[in-house]
PDB file of C-alpha atoms in Angstrom:
ATOM      1  CA  MET K  75      18.032 -11.749  32.036  1.00 77.00           C
ATOM      2  CA  LYS K  76      14.640 -12.860  29.912  1.00 90.00           C
ATOM      3  CA  ARG K  77      14.627 -10.837  26.004  1.00 95.00           C
ATOM      4  CA  LYS K  78      11.491  -9.692  26.106  1.00 98.00           C
ATOM      5  CA  ILE K  79       9.082  -9.830  22.680  1.00 98.00           C
ATOM      6  CA  LEU K  80       6.372  -7.426  22.405  1.00 98.00           C
ATOM      7  CA  VAL K  81       3.647  -8.863  19.987  1.00 98.00           C
ATOM      8  CA  THR K  82       0.725  -6.275  18.808  1.00 98.00           C
ATOM      9  CA  ILE K  83      -0.824  -8.004  15.797  1.00 98.00           C
ATOM     10  CA  PRO K  84      -3.934  -9.033  16.586  1.00 98.00           C
ATOM     11  CA  LEU K  85      -3.359 -13.363  17.055  1.00 98.00           C
ATOM     12  CA  GLU K  86      -5.187 -16.274  17.481  1.00 97.00           C
ATOM     13  CA  GLU K  87      -4.670 -19.161  20.268  1.00 97.00           C
ATOM     14  CA  GLU K  88      -2.798 -20.973  16.993  1.00 98.00           C
ATOM     15  CA  HIS K  89      -0.602 -18.315  16.692  1.00 98.00           C
ATOM     16  CA  LYS K  90       0.179 -18.285  19.996  1.00 98.00           C
ATOM     17  CA  ARG K  91       1.379 -21.748  20.376  1.00 97.00           C
ATOM     18  CA  LYS K  92       3.540 -20.696  17.106  1.00 98.00           C
ATOM     19  CA  ILE K  93       5.714 -17.921  19.187  1.00 98.00           C
ATOM     20  CA  GLU K  94       5.674 -19.676  22.615  1.00 95.00           C
ATOM     21  CA  ASN K  95       7.236 -22.196  20.827  1.00 97.00           C
ATOM     22  CA  ILE K  96       9.910 -20.423  18.828  1.00 97.00           C
ATOM     23  CA  THR K  97      10.690 -17.798  22.193  1.00 96.00           C
ATOM     24  CA  SER K  98      11.030 -20.798  25.068  1.00 92.00           C
ATOM     25  CA  ASP K  99      13.187 -18.159  25.859  1.00 90.00           C
ATOM     26  CA  ALA K 100      11.816 -15.778  26.364  1.00 97.00           C
ATOM     27  CA  GLU K 101       8.962 -12.908  27.527  1.00 97.00           C
ATOM     28  CA  VAL K 102       6.239 -12.588  25.219  1.00 98.00           C
ATOM     29  CA  ILE K 103       3.923  -9.605  25.544  1.00 98.00           C
ATOM     30  CA  TYR K 104       0.534  -9.137  23.479  1.00 98.00           C
ATOM     31  CA  ILE K 105      -0.973  -5.845  23.789  1.00 97.00           C
ATOM     32  CA  THR K 106      -2.838  -3.933  20.976  1.00 96.00           C
ATOM     33  CA  PRO K 107      -1.536  -0.573  18.759  1.00 95.00           C
ATOM     34  CA  ASP K 108      -3.162   1.991  21.390  1.00 94.00           C
ATOM     35  CA  LYS K 109      -1.362   0.364  24.376  1.00 96.00           C
ATOM     36  CA  ALA K 110       1.927  -0.111  22.985  1.00 97.00           C
ATOM     37  CA  GLU K 111       3.541   2.480  25.874  1.00 97.00           C
ATOM     38  CA  ARG K 112       7.031   3.968  25.682  1.00 97.00           C
ATOM     39  CA  SER K 113       7.870   2.142  28.736  1.00 96.00           C
ATOM     40  CA  ILE K 114       6.414  -0.834  27.618  1.00 97.00           C
ATOM     41  CA  VAL K 115       8.083  -0.479  23.994  1.00 98.00           C
ATOM     42  CA  GLN K 116      11.687   0.563  24.983  1.00 98.00           C
ATOM     43  CA  GLU K 117      12.029  -2.417  26.800  1.00 97.00           C
ATOM     44  CA  ALA K 118      11.138  -4.974  24.088  1.00 98.00           C
ATOM     45  CA  GLU K 119      14.033  -6.677  22.339  1.00 98.00           C
ATOM     46  CA  ILE K 120      11.672  -7.832  19.513  1.00 98.00           C
ATOM     47  CA  ILE K 121       8.560  -6.421  18.104  1.00 98.00           C
ATOM     48  CA  LEU K 122       6.284  -8.084  15.854  1.00 98.00           C
ATOM     49  CA  GLY K 123       3.407  -5.102  14.178  1.00 98.00           C
ATOM     50  CA  ASN K 124       3.252  -1.415  14.718  1.00 98.00           C
ATOM     51  CA  VAL K 125       3.607   0.924  17.764  1.00 98.00           C
ATOM     52  CA  PRO K 126       3.444   4.752  17.717  1.00 97.00           C
ATOM     53  CA  VAL K 127       6.919   5.797  16.309  1.00 97.00           C
ATOM     54  CA  ASP K 128       7.686   8.273  19.212  1.00 97.00           C
ATOM     55  CA  ALA K 129       7.396   5.318  22.203  1.00 98.00           C
ATOM     56  CA  VAL K 130       9.882   3.800  19.400  1.00 98.00           C
ATOM     57  CA  ARG K 131      12.677   6.590  19.279  1.00 98.00           C
ATOM     58  CA  GLY K 132      16.027   5.521  19.964  1.00 97.00           C
ATOM     59  CA  SER K 133      15.457   2.053  21.889  1.00 98.00           C
ATOM     60  CA  LYS K 134      18.047   1.036  22.647  1.00 97.00           C
ATOM     61  CA  ASN K 135      17.476  -3.561  23.230  1.00 98.00           C
ATOM     62  CA  LEU K 136      15.328  -3.043  20.225  1.00 98.00           C
ATOM     63  CA  LYS K 137      17.058  -5.510  17.317  1.00 98.00           C
ATOM     64  CA  TRP K 138      14.295  -5.376  15.358  1.00 98.00           C
ATOM     65  CA  MET K 139      11.242  -4.763  14.337  1.00 98.00           C
ATOM     66  CA  GLN K 140       7.777  -6.517  12.032  1.00 98.00           C
ATOM     67  CA  LEU K 141       5.571  -4.317  11.015  1.00 98.00           C
ATOM     68  CA  ASN K 142       2.247  -4.911   9.875  1.00 98.00           C
ATOM     69  CA  SER K 143       2.603  -2.456   7.687  1.00 95.00           C
ATOM     70  CA  ALA K 144       3.618  -2.900   3.955  1.00 91.00           C
ATOM     71  CA  GLY K 145       4.364   1.355   4.610  1.00 88.00           C
ATOM     72  CA  ALA K 146       7.817   1.756   6.299  1.00 92.00           C
ATOM     73  CA  ASN K 147       9.377   5.337   5.948  1.00 88.00           C
ATOM     74  CA  GLN K 148       7.443   6.382   9.356  1.00 92.00           C
ATOM     75  CA  TYR K 149      10.612   4.292  10.680  1.00 96.00           C
ATOM     76  CA  THR K 150      13.219   4.384   8.471  1.00 95.00           C
ATOM     77  CA  GLU K 151      14.002   7.804   9.307  1.00 94.00           C
ATOM     78  CA  GLU K 152      16.193   9.334  10.550  1.00 93.00           C
ATOM     79  CA  GLY K 153      16.291   8.845  15.039  1.00 95.00           C
ATOM     80  CA  VAL K 154      13.380   6.418  14.525  1.00 98.00           C
ATOM     81  CA  LEU K 155      15.980   3.084  15.129  1.00 98.00           C
ATOM     82  CA  LEU K 156      19.774   2.377  15.771  1.00 97.00           C
ATOM     83  CA  GLU K 157      21.679   1.727  13.415  1.00 96.00           C
ATOM     84  CA  GLY K 158      21.597  -1.857  13.663  1.00 96.00           C
ATOM     85  CA  THR K 159      18.235  -2.420  13.629  1.00 98.00           C
ATOM     86  CA  ILE K 160      16.462  -4.722  11.703  1.00 98.00           C
ATOM     87  CA  LEU K 161      13.185  -3.567  10.122  1.00 98.00           C
ATOM     88  CA  THR K 162      10.753  -6.055   7.987  1.00 98.00           C
ATOM     89  CA  ASN K 163       7.778  -4.457   7.131  1.00 97.00           C
ATOM     90  CA  ALA K 164       4.346  -6.669   5.452  1.00 97.00           C
ATOM     91  CA  THR K 165       4.869  -6.556   1.751  1.00 95.00           C
ATOM     92  CA  GLY K 166       2.474 -10.082   0.062  1.00 96.00           C
ATOM     93  CA  ALA K 167       0.652  -9.536   2.748  1.00 98.00           C
ATOM     94  CA  TYR K 168      -1.944  -6.963   1.309  1.00 97.00           C
ATOM     95  CA  GLY K 169      -1.894  -7.904  -3.101  1.00 97.00           C
ATOM     96  CA  LEU K 170      -4.872  -9.837  -2.759  1.00 98.00           C
ATOM     97  CA  ALA K 171      -7.314  -6.699  -0.832  1.00 98.00           C
ATOM     98  CA  ILE K 172      -5.784  -3.954  -2.224  1.00 98.00           C
ATOM     99  CA  ALA K 173      -5.731  -4.899  -5.996  1.00 98.00           C
ATOM    100  CA  GLU K 174      -9.737  -6.257  -5.685  1.00 98.00           C
ATOM    101  CA  HIS K 175     -10.740  -2.812  -4.628  1.00 98.00           C
ATOM    102  CA  MET K 176      -8.532  -0.466  -6.662  1.00 98.00           C
ATOM    103  CA  LEU K 177     -10.669  -3.379  -9.892  1.00 98.00           C
ATOM    104  CA  GLY K 178     -13.044  -2.161  -7.928  1.00 98.00           C
ATOM    105  CA  MET K 179     -12.635   1.831  -8.485  1.00 98.00           C
ATOM    106  CA  VAL K 180     -12.452   1.053 -12.157  1.00 98.00           C
ATOM    107  CA  LEU K 181     -15.185  -1.157 -13.204  1.00 98.00           C
ATOM    108  CA  ASN K 182     -17.271   1.479 -11.049  1.00 98.00           C
ATOM    109  CA  LEU K 183     -15.863   4.632 -13.496  1.00 98.00           C
ATOM    110  CA  GLN K 184     -15.899   2.350 -15.881  1.00 98.00           C
ATOM    111  CA  LYS K 185     -19.934   1.942 -15.223  1.00 98.00           C
ATOM    112  CA  LYS K 186     -20.336   4.898 -14.303  1.00 98.00           C
ATOM    113  CA  LEU K 187     -22.327   3.315 -10.638  1.00 98.00           C
ATOM    114  CA  HIS K 188     -21.610   5.769  -9.001  1.00 98.00           C
ATOM    115  CA  LEU K 189     -24.012   7.846 -10.631  1.00 98.00           C
ATOM    116  CA  TYR K 190     -26.278   5.264 -10.682  1.00 98.00           C
ATOM    117  CA  ALA K 191     -26.129   5.036  -7.276  1.00 98.00           C
ATOM    118  CA  GLU K 192     -26.662   9.574  -6.750  1.00 97.00           C
ATOM    119  CA  ASN K 193     -30.160   8.991  -8.991  1.00 98.00           C
ATOM    120  CA  GLN K 194     -30.512   6.216  -6.919  1.00 98.00           C
ATOM    121  CA  LYS K 195     -31.232   8.125  -4.643  1.00 98.00           C
ATOM    122  CA  ASN K 196     -32.591  10.630  -6.125  1.00 98.00           C
ATOM    123  CA  HIS K 197     -35.294   8.504  -7.468  1.00 98.00           C
ATOM    124  CA  MET K 198     -33.843   9.411 -10.953  1.00 98.00           C
ATOM    125  CA  TRP K 199     -34.370   6.928 -13.423  1.00 98.00           C
ATOM    126  CA  LYS K 200     -32.173   7.982 -16.624  1.00 98.00           C
ATOM    127  CA  ASP K 201     -29.781   5.931 -18.782  1.00 98.00           C
ATOM    128  CA  GLU K 202     -26.044   7.531 -18.226  1.00 98.00           C
ATOM    129  CA  GLY K 203     -24.691   7.228 -22.040  1.00 98.00           C
ATOM    130  CA  PRO K 204     -21.428   5.236 -23.115  1.00 98.00           C
ATOM    131  CA  VAL K 205     -19.189   3.751 -20.431  1.00 98.00           C
ATOM    132  CA  THR K 206     -15.683   2.057 -21.232  1.00 98.00           C
ATOM    133  CA  SER K 207     -14.863  -2.221 -20.961  1.00 98.00           C
ATOM    134  CA  ILE K 208     -11.222  -2.892 -19.255  1.00 98.00           C
ATOM    135  CA  TYR K 209     -10.636  -5.483 -22.355  1.00 98.00           C
ATOM    136  CA  GLY K 210      -9.624  -3.215 -24.354  1.00 98.00           C
ATOM    137  CA  SER K 211      -7.772  -1.040 -22.380  1.00 98.00           C
ATOM    138  CA  LYS K 212      -3.787   0.143 -21.676  1.00 98.00           C
ATOM    139  CA  THR K 213      -3.043   0.539 -17.984  1.00 99.00           C
ATOM    140  CA  LEU K 214       0.237   1.173 -16.875  1.00 98.00           C
ATOM    141  CA  VAL K 215       0.928   0.171 -13.011  1.00 98.00           C
ATOM    142  CA  VAL K 216       4.047   3.166 -11.388  1.00 98.00           C
ATOM    143  CA  GLY K 217       5.119   1.265  -8.749  1.00 96.00           C
ATOM    144  CA  LEU K 218       5.419  -3.064  -9.298  1.00 95.00           C
ATOM    145  CA  GLY K 219       5.643  -4.080  -5.456  1.00 92.00           C
ATOM    146  CA  ASP K 220       3.491  -6.924  -4.167  1.00 94.00           C
ATOM    147  CA  ILE K 221       0.263  -4.423  -4.382  1.00 97.00           C
ATOM    148  CA  GLY K 222       0.342  -3.258  -8.130  1.00 97.00           C
ATOM    149  CA  GLY K 223       1.496  -6.656  -9.565  1.00 97.00           C
ATOM    150  CA  GLU K 224      -1.485  -8.291  -8.759  1.00 98.00           C
ATOM    151  CA  PHE K 225      -3.695  -5.150  -9.809  1.00 98.00           C
ATOM    152  CA  ALA K 226      -1.267  -5.561 -12.646  1.00 98.00           C
ATOM    153  CA  MET K 227      -1.619  -9.505 -13.401  1.00 98.00           C
ATOM    154  CA  ARG K 228      -5.552  -8.849 -12.775  1.00 98.00           C
ATOM    155  CA  MET K 229      -5.838  -5.925 -15.687  1.00 99.00           C
ATOM    156  CA  HIS K 230      -4.068  -8.369 -18.198  1.00 98.00           C
ATOM    157  CA  ALA K 231      -6.860 -11.199 -17.302  1.00 98.00           C
ATOM    158  CA  LEU K 232      -8.998  -8.663 -18.113  1.00 98.00           C
ATOM    159  CA  GLY K 233      -7.528  -8.265 -21.732  1.00 98.00           C
ATOM    160  CA  SER K 234      -6.032  -4.653 -20.981  1.00 99.00           C
ATOM    161  CA  LYS K 235      -2.714  -4.039 -21.746  1.00 98.00           C
ATOM    162  CA  VAL K 236      -0.573  -3.459 -19.206  1.00 98.00           C
ATOM    163  CA  TYR K 237       2.826  -1.613 -18.375  1.00 98.00           C
ATOM    164  CA  GLY K 238       4.604  -1.168 -15.369  1.00 98.00           C
ATOM    165  CA  VAL K 239       7.376   0.900 -14.155  1.00 97.00           C
ATOM    166  CA  ARG K 240       9.589   1.141 -11.501  1.00 94.00           C
ATOM    167  CA  ARG K 241      12.772   2.042  -9.706  1.00 85.00           C
ATOM    168  CA  ASN K 242      14.898  -1.049 -10.239  1.00 83.00           C
ATOM    169  CA  LYS K 243      15.202  -3.066 -13.978  1.00 84.00           C
ATOM    170  CA  SER K 244      14.035  -6.354 -13.674  1.00 86.00           C
ATOM    171  CA  GLU K 245      13.233  -9.048 -16.121  1.00 93.00           C
ATOM    172  CA  ILE K 246       9.112  -8.337 -17.723  1.00 97.00           C
ATOM    173  CA  PRO K 247       6.662 -11.290 -16.162  1.00 97.00           C
ATOM    174  CA  ASP K 248       4.186 -12.521 -18.825  1.00 97.00           C
ATOM    175  CA  TYR K 249       1.526  -9.680 -18.140  1.00 98.00           C
ATOM    176  CA  LEU K 250       3.079  -7.157 -18.609  1.00 98.00           C
ATOM    177  CA  GLN K 251       3.401  -5.717 -22.515  1.00 98.00           C
ATOM    178  CA  ASN K 252       6.898  -3.727 -20.807  1.00 98.00           C
ATOM    179  CA  ILE K 253       8.525  -2.051 -17.616  1.00 97.00           C
ATOM    180  CA  TYR K 254       9.862   1.354 -17.866  1.00 97.00           C
ATOM    181  CA  GLN K 255      11.059   3.020 -14.960  1.00 95.00           C
ATOM    182  CA  LEU K 256      10.079   7.030 -14.032  1.00 94.00           C
ATOM    183  CA  ASP K 257      12.401   8.992 -15.246  1.00 94.00           C
ATOM    184  CA  ILE K 258      10.871   7.882 -19.309  1.00 95.00           C
ATOM    185  CA  LEU K 259       6.754   8.725 -16.729  1.00 97.00           C
ATOM    186  CA  ASP K 260       5.801  12.627 -19.269  1.00 97.00           C
ATOM    187  CA  ASP K 261       7.036  10.543 -22.374  1.00 98.00           C
ATOM    188  CA  ILE K 262       4.502   7.694 -21.650  1.00 98.00           C
ATOM    189  CA  LEU K 263       1.853   8.674 -19.536  1.00 98.00           C
ATOM    190  CA  HIS K 264      -0.568  10.056 -23.079  1.00 98.00           C
ATOM    191  CA  GLU K 265      -0.850   6.633 -24.041  1.00 98.00           C
ATOM    192  CA  PHE K 266      -2.388   4.998 -20.722  1.00 98.00           C
ATOM    193  CA  ASP K 267      -6.414   4.619 -20.395  1.00 98.00           C
ATOM    194  CA  ILE K 268      -5.653   3.738 -16.622  1.00 99.00           C
ATOM    195  CA  VAL K 269      -2.476   4.822 -14.742  1.00 99.00           C
ATOM    196  CA  ALA K 270      -3.122   3.044 -11.170  1.00 99.00           C
ATOM    197  CA  LEU K 271      -0.420   4.712  -8.002  1.00 98.00           C
ATOM    198  CA  SER K 272       1.299   1.848  -6.142  1.00 97.00           C
ATOM    199  CA  LEU K 273       3.765   4.327  -4.846  1.00 94.00           C
ATOM    200  CA  PRO K 274       5.312   4.606  -0.558  1.00 87.00           C
ATOM    201  CA  GLU K 275       6.065   7.909  -0.169  1.00 86.00           C
ATOM    202  CA  THR K 276       9.567   9.404  -0.706  1.00 84.00           C
ATOM    203  CA  LYS K 277      11.316  12.633  -1.253  1.00 86.00           C
ATOM    204  CA  GLU K 278      10.759  10.858  -4.760  1.00 89.00           C
ATOM    205  CA  THR K 279       6.906  10.389  -5.177  1.00 93.00           C
ATOM    206  CA  LYS K 280       5.857  14.405  -3.615  1.00 94.00           C
ATOM    207  CA  ASN K 281       2.807  15.806  -5.805  1.00 97.00           C
ATOM    208  CA  LEU K 282       4.628  13.089  -8.298  1.00 97.00           C
ATOM    209  CA  PHE K 283       1.370  13.106  -9.773  1.00 98.00           C
ATOM    210  CA  ASP K 284       0.541  17.716  -9.817  1.00 98.00           C
ATOM    211  CA  GLY K 285      -1.218  19.539 -13.131  1.00 98.00           C
ATOM    212  CA  GLN K 286       1.750  18.471 -15.729  1.00 98.00           C
ATOM    213  CA  LYS K 287       1.039  15.316 -15.255  1.00 98.00           C
ATOM    214  CA  PHE K 288      -2.258  16.099 -15.669  1.00 98.00           C
ATOM    215  CA  GLY K 289      -2.084  17.434 -18.480  1.00 98.00           C
ATOM    216  CA  LYS K 290      -0.228  14.876 -20.233  1.00 98.00           C
ATOM    217  CA  MET K 291      -2.371  11.985 -20.023  1.00 98.00           C
ATOM    218  CA  LYS K 292      -4.924  10.990 -23.091  1.00 98.00           C
ATOM    219  CA  LYS K 293      -8.128  13.145 -22.136  1.00 98.00           C
ATOM    220  CA  GLY K 294     -10.501  10.637 -20.497  1.00 98.00           C
ATOM    221  CA  ALA K 295      -8.447   8.903 -18.055  1.00 98.00           C
ATOM    222  CA  ILE K 296      -8.864   7.437 -15.469  1.00 99.00           C
ATOM    223  CA  LEU K 297      -6.439   7.606 -11.717  1.00 99.00           C
ATOM    224  CA  LEU K 298      -6.025   5.531  -8.861  1.00 99.00           C
ATOM    225  CA  ASN K 299      -3.898   6.223  -5.876  1.00 98.00           C
ATOM    226  CA  VAL K 300      -3.735   3.516  -3.068  1.00 98.00           C
ATOM    227  CA  GLY K 301      -0.568   3.979  -2.506  1.00 95.00           C
ATOM    228  CA  ARG K 302       0.548   7.409  -0.379  1.00 94.00           C
ATOM    229  CA  GLY K 303      -2.053  10.279  -0.414  1.00 97.00           C
ATOM    230  CA  SER K 304       1.078  12.875  -0.848  1.00 96.00           C
ATOM    231  CA  THR K 305       1.891  11.550  -4.389  1.00 97.00           C
ATOM    232  CA  VAL K 306      -0.518  13.296  -5.928  1.00 98.00           C
ATOM    233  CA  HIS K 307      -1.872  16.780  -5.502  1.00 98.00           C
ATOM    234  CA  THR K 308      -4.800  17.273  -4.717  1.00 98.00           C
ATOM    235  CA  ALA K 309      -5.701  21.191  -5.383  1.00 98.00           C
ATOM    236  CA  ASP K 310      -4.651  20.090  -9.534  1.00 98.00           C
ATOM    237  CA  LEU K 311      -6.469  16.883  -9.028  1.00 98.00           C
ATOM    238  CA  CYS K 312      -9.682  18.274  -8.685  1.00 98.00           C
ATOM    239  CA  ASP K 313      -8.515  20.952 -11.611  1.00 98.00           C
ATOM    240  CA  ALA K 314      -8.564  17.753 -14.035  1.00 98.00           C
ATOM    241  CA  LEU K 315     -11.452  15.966 -12.550  1.00 98.00           C
ATOM    242  CA  ASN K 316     -13.489  18.966 -12.558  1.00 98.00           C
ATOM    243  CA  SER K 317     -12.042  19.776 -15.973  1.00 98.00           C
ATOM    244  CA  GLY K 318     -13.050  16.778 -17.426  1.00 98.00           C
ATOM    245  CA  ILE K 319      -8.929  16.784 -18.130  1.00 98.00           C
ATOM    246  CA  LEU K 320      -9.280  13.290 -16.113  1.00 98.00           C
ATOM    247  CA  GLY K 321     -12.345  10.658 -17.033  1.00 98.00           C
ATOM    248  CA  GLY K 322     -12.189   9.907 -13.336  1.00 98.00           C
ATOM    249  CA  ALA K 323      -9.870   8.745 -10.446  1.00 99.00           C
ATOM    250  CA  GLY K 324     -10.046   5.731  -7.335  1.00 98.00           C
ATOM    251  CA  LEU K 325      -8.266   7.423  -3.648  1.00 98.00           C
ATOM    252  CA  ASP K 326      -8.375   5.410  -1.111  1.00 98.00           C
ATOM    253  CA  VAL K 327      -5.768   7.921   0.378  1.00 98.00           C
ATOM    254  CA  VAL K 328      -5.089  12.005   0.375  1.00 98.00           C
ATOM    255  CA  ASP K 329      -3.044  13.938   1.564  1.00 96.00           C
ATOM    256  CA  THR K 330      -4.447  14.798   4.839  1.00 97.00           C
ATOM    257  CA  GLU K 331      -5.910  11.897   6.479  1.00 97.00           C
ATOM    258  CA  PRO K 332      -9.235  11.755   7.739  1.00 98.00           C
ATOM    259  CA  LEU K 333      -9.450  13.977   5.158  1.00 98.00           C
ATOM    260  CA  PRO K 334     -10.748  17.812   5.855  1.00 98.00           C
ATOM    261  CA  ALA K 335     -15.050  18.022   5.857  1.00 98.00           C
ATOM    262  CA  GLU K 336     -13.992  21.791   3.157  1.00 98.00           C
ATOM    263  CA  SER K 337     -11.521  19.405   0.615  1.00 98.00           C
ATOM    264  CA  PRO K 338     -12.220  20.518  -2.260  1.00 98.00           C
ATOM    265  CA  LEU K 339     -11.869  16.507  -2.489  1.00 98.00           C
ATOM    266  CA  TRP K 340     -15.514  15.957  -1.475  1.00 98.00           C
ATOM    267  CA  ASP K 341     -16.790  18.180  -4.608  1.00 98.00           C
ATOM    268  CA  ALA K 342     -15.035  16.725  -7.004  1.00 98.00           C
ATOM    269  CA  LYS K 343     -16.518  14.970 -10.407  1.00 98.00           C
ATOM    270  CA  ASN K 344     -16.113  11.650 -11.177  1.00 98.00           C
ATOM    271  CA  LEU K 345     -14.243  10.428  -8.442  1.00 98.00           C
ATOM    272  CA  VAL K 346     -14.162   7.283  -5.812  1.00 98.00           C
ATOM    273  CA  LEU K 347     -13.782   8.336  -2.934  1.00 98.00           C
ATOM    274  CA  THR K 348     -12.649   5.604   0.077  1.00 98.00           C
ATOM    275  CA  PRO K 349     -10.895   5.701   3.411  1.00 98.00           C
ATOM    276  CA  HIS K 350      -7.920   4.452   3.931  1.00 97.00           C
ATOM    277  CA  VAL K 351      -9.440   0.844   3.710  1.00 97.00           C
ATOM    278  CA  SER K 352      -8.674  -1.384   1.367  1.00 98.00           C
ATOM    279  CA  GLY K 353      -5.560  -2.502   3.093  1.00 95.00           C
ATOM    280  CA  GLY K 354      -5.550  -3.147   7.128  1.00 94.00           C
ATOM    281  CA  TYR K 355      -7.771  -5.748   7.810  1.00 95.00           C
ATOM    282  CA  HIS K 356      -9.857  -6.072   6.968  1.00 96.00           C
ATOM    283  CA  LEU K 357     -10.074  -9.461   4.222  1.00 98.00           C
ATOM    284  CA  LYS K 358      -9.125 -11.771   6.875  1.00 97.00           C
ATOM    285  CA  GLU K 359      -7.094 -13.211   4.880  1.00 98.00           C
ATOM    286  CA  THR K 360      -5.042  -9.922   4.611  1.00 98.00           C
ATOM    287  CA  LEU K 361      -4.185 -10.744   8.025  1.00 98.00           C
ATOM    288  CA  GLU K 362      -3.549 -14.096   7.911  1.00 98.00           C
ATOM    289  CA  ARG K 363      -0.381 -13.350   5.602  1.00 98.00           C
ATOM    290  CA  ILE K 364       0.573 -10.505   7.541  1.00 98.00           C
ATOM    291  CA  ARG K 365       0.918 -13.671  10.704  1.00 98.00           C
ATOM    292  CA  LYS K 366       2.377 -15.939   8.490  1.00 98.00           C
ATOM    293  CA  ILE K 367       5.426 -13.958   6.756  1.00 98.00           C
ATOM    294  CA  SER K 368       6.067 -12.747  10.988  1.00 98.00           C
ATOM    295  CA  ILE K 369       6.262 -15.951  12.316  1.00 98.00           C
ATOM    296  CA  GLU K 370       7.585 -17.003  10.103  1.00 98.00           C
ATOM    297  CA  ASN K 371       9.887 -14.084  10.123  1.00 98.00           C
ATOM    298  CA  LEU K 372      10.862 -14.921  13.555  1.00 98.00           C
ATOM    299  CA  GLU K 373      11.859 -18.750  12.793  1.00 98.00           C
ATOM    300  CA  SER K 374      14.100 -17.241  11.339  1.00 98.00           C
ATOM    301  CA  TYR K 375      14.973 -14.638  13.581  1.00 98.00           C
ATOM    302  CA  TYR K 376      15.737 -17.099  15.872  1.00 97.00           C
ATOM    303  CA  ASN K 377      18.064 -19.475  13.925  1.00 97.00           C
ATOM    304  CA  LYS K 378      19.568 -16.374  12.506  1.00 97.00           C
ATOM    305  CA  ALA K 379      18.431 -17.168   8.994  1.00 98.00           C
ATOM    306  CA  PRO K 380      17.650 -15.244   5.966  1.00 97.00           C
ATOM    307  CA  MET K 381      14.567 -13.180   7.092  1.00 98.00           C
ATOM    308  CA  LYS K 382      11.920 -11.865   4.700  1.00 96.00           C
ATOM    309  CA  ASN K 383      11.195  -8.127   3.738  1.00 97.00           C
ATOM    310  CA  LEU K 384      14.289  -6.834   4.845  1.00 98.00           C
ATOM    311  CA  VAL K 385      13.663  -2.587   4.180  1.00 96.00           C
ATOM    312  CA  ASP K 386      15.958  -0.127   2.810  1.00 91.00           C
ATOM    313  CA  PHE K 387      16.481   2.929   4.848  1.00 90.00           C
ATOM    314  CA  LYS K 388      18.753   4.807   2.413  1.00 83.00           C
ATOM    315  CA  THR K 389      15.188   4.584   0.154  1.00 75.00           C
ATOM    316  CA  GLY K 390      12.272   2.952   3.017  1.00 73.00           C
ATOM    317  CA  TYR K 391      11.815   1.033   0.581  1.00 74.00           C
ATOM    318  CA  ARG K 392      11.515  -3.260   0.484  1.00 81.00           C
ATOM    319  CA  LYS K 393      14.842  -4.361  -0.685  1.00 77.00           C
ATOM    320  CA  PHE K 394      14.998  -4.680  -4.683  1.00 61.00           C
ATOM    321  CA  VAL K 395      15.977  -8.751  -4.810  1.00 57.00           C
ATOM    322  CA  LYS K 396      16.696  -9.787  -8.333  1.00 50.00           C
TER     323      LYS K 396
END
């Protein structure tokens, strides 16, 4: 009986040929994620792309799943994938797109472009006063994976002194001044003009940034969040923005998506809000990188070679490689 491979990542003919050259012994099924019904998913030995969690839960045939997302927390929950199942993610695909989105948010807030856009709608010719600069600022990047690292490099290139926070100690790259661990976050927050969050969802990161943290931040600082909405306490963030404790915030993720019409975030001051669009397939290069990671891992799986982006089920993160 042929092994079955299910692919939900959008592919062009050249990518399908590469897959079929590797998997001549298999039946390859190409479908969109919304067509990934449990009966189809449960037959697959290999899945390339995300499928509904309930569809894959407890699959006895699944040996390896390659996600098209960097986040893996839904699939690492107990009982979803059987012990021994290999899980890899798409870390490395999203850094370019999301880091540029973050940079756009910073410049928008620093140069008050959001205020001028509102004035334009109201036909109002008004000077909104002083602005700030990336040059000479201090930036703290909390979460130094692919996305955080790419953002840090861009901020460094534009003249910011950039520091990082990550779980594990590591060598300090040229674009960072220093790397800290999460346990000293409260002691250093007051130093930074910009604090950028690119964290996955874990027990440790839920509501990590709340009123207490905002109170420790530098008055007028900018907060960015592109990781998971659960990292930021929504009501406390609104209070910090509306009271002027924070100078602004840029969010591409929120705790409840889609954001309910009654959420106070819609009316918060100095907030740039986008509907979780910094990643995905909005930038073509992102999709190309996902395809490349998936096909290279497929070849490694067949050759029993080391695979990229193995996920640690205990932490929900990609396994740390020194």
